[in-house]
Amino acid sequence: MNSSTEEEVKNMGSRARRETLLADEKKAMKMQLLEFIKKHPAGIAPKKDKRVFVPLFFARRPLMRNVSYALAGFAVIVVMGGGVAAAANRAMPGDALYPVKLNVNEQVLSWMAASNESKARLHIALAKRRLEEIEKAAPSQSFNEEAASQAKVSFNRHVGAAEASIKAIGKERGSEISAELNAGFESVLRAHVKIMGNVIEKEKKRDEKKAEAVKDFQKNVADRIDSVARSRDEYQEKIFAYNSSNMQSYATQKRAEAQQRLKETAEFVIAKKENLSQDAHQSALGNIAVASNLIAQGQERMDAQEYRAAVRLFQKAINVSQEIQIGVLANEKLNINLESKELNELIERGEGLEINLKKLFK
Amino acid sequence: MQSQEPKPASEVQFLEAYDKHSDALFRYCYHRVFDREKAKDCVQEAFARTWRYLVDGNTIENIRAFLYRTANNIIIDASRKHKPSSLDTIMEKGFSPSIDPRGKTQDYLAGKELISIVRTLDEKYRDVIILKYIEDLSTKEISFILNETENNIYVRISRGLKKIKKILANQETQFNKNKKEHKKHE
């Protein structure tokens, strides 16, 4: 009766299975789970509390009393009673409750982050959230210079806090995590500077003042990139020094990481294909080729025993993969297509951009 | 239920379960709540509750099914609390069941459009179709997750497929109609 329909549904099922968590998301969520487990160790049954992890969207009732540990990254805890805090969490730049979101709800989140790594991830996520809010809110009526200024102050605060936490991690646990966090953060900032560029161009046609407000924010973000990139370089140098006797092994590890990220990114782009414009999809595929190219160049350096250069190329490939994912989400949500300098350069040089996605999944 | 993997008595095993099942659980939540951030919250809550269940001295024979069941309960609780998404809201998020009149004949049968069709089904059919054909779970596991008999699950899958077949047939008719009109205007 249903055999052909069932076949179609099975095919749909296999395509839908490509929707997954991004690597960074999975890592951040695992960090939160680890902290939760530490606060509720096995063998010691807690006394009375019934709920200890109550993200906003699944809260049964106003939430203050049952929250017992921090959420880093993407989840939000509502900490005041009633609908006010819930409404504040949904506020965007220009809304009346936006200051409550920035100065109350998120402030409590930062108090509750236990480890320096949680703090760093939380502040990076909140800084990223400011960027996304500005990009999304810019076309709305309520968005204005004051709203942009509030978001900018909050963004700078979170960047500063993230940098401080990353520095603390570097002292207590060595440079690898610090370098990783800085590199990821740098990719986020670079991608969003491009996204804002698109938003500015769109807004210029509608409202010059709004465009100027976003441009001012964009400049602020661009200024931050340099200091994050410098920190990343410093930590990377420390890692090189630490691994000096075993650089080949370190480079091999980095190559594996770059390949895995690229594979995840390719799967992500395939999963999102139907939601993207043709240009955005082509652009994402082109950038996958760029990342693949970087990995190939890194391999050449490894073959020549130039391990530091190889590691830098693999890291750049990881950054490009992350930017692709951000770009895909930006096109999906904001109908924006990111230009890539590296992709344009490749095209100008006439280099082939054929990528065999099947090779990536080998 | 038959034990399919080691019981996560320790933190290491529990975190292994996270590594193994978080993607699939996220996908399941995502196809239920249509929102990435909400889906992530759901996953976190499901794992947290599962850990709490273990810490309270309970044992779990099939952690995968347990996680899905916990996530399912979380989503049901939330949907009772919040207004369910209307089809308009779902379409705004890009899940549109409409057919592209420029006519990609094969495309409308696969991928996103078909997922959108499944999501417009009643919850009792949609959930079993998602669990069976996207999450690739057995009927026994689905019956545990949804707290229904296996017989009920079989019936729902069959009826769900019939409904999908009907929707596809209607859409094909509409698509052909649109195609004719489009040609007229060319």
XYZ file of C-alpha atoms in Angstrom, chain A residues 51 57-60, chain B residues 32 45 49 69-83 123:
24
model
C 14.979 20.526 38.926
C 11.916 27.568 26.961
C 11.230 24.461 28.996
C 10.658 26.037 32.389
C 7.549 24.923 34.176
C 9.907 18.784 16.917
C 17.721 19.339 29.877
C 17.515 14.883 33.930
C 11.635 9.644 26.084
C 12.917 12.323 28.427
C 13.271 14.785 25.548
C 9.785 13.910 24.350
C 8.362 14.648 27.807
C 10.240 17.943 27.969
C 8.833 18.990 24.605
C 5.292 17.963 25.567
C 5.540 19.949 28.819
C 6.791 22.971 26.944
C 4.118 22.773 24.284
C 1.432 22.679 26.926
C 2.903 25.796 28.459
C 3.527 27.737 25.271
C 1.296 28.365 22.350
C 1.429 15.111 16.548
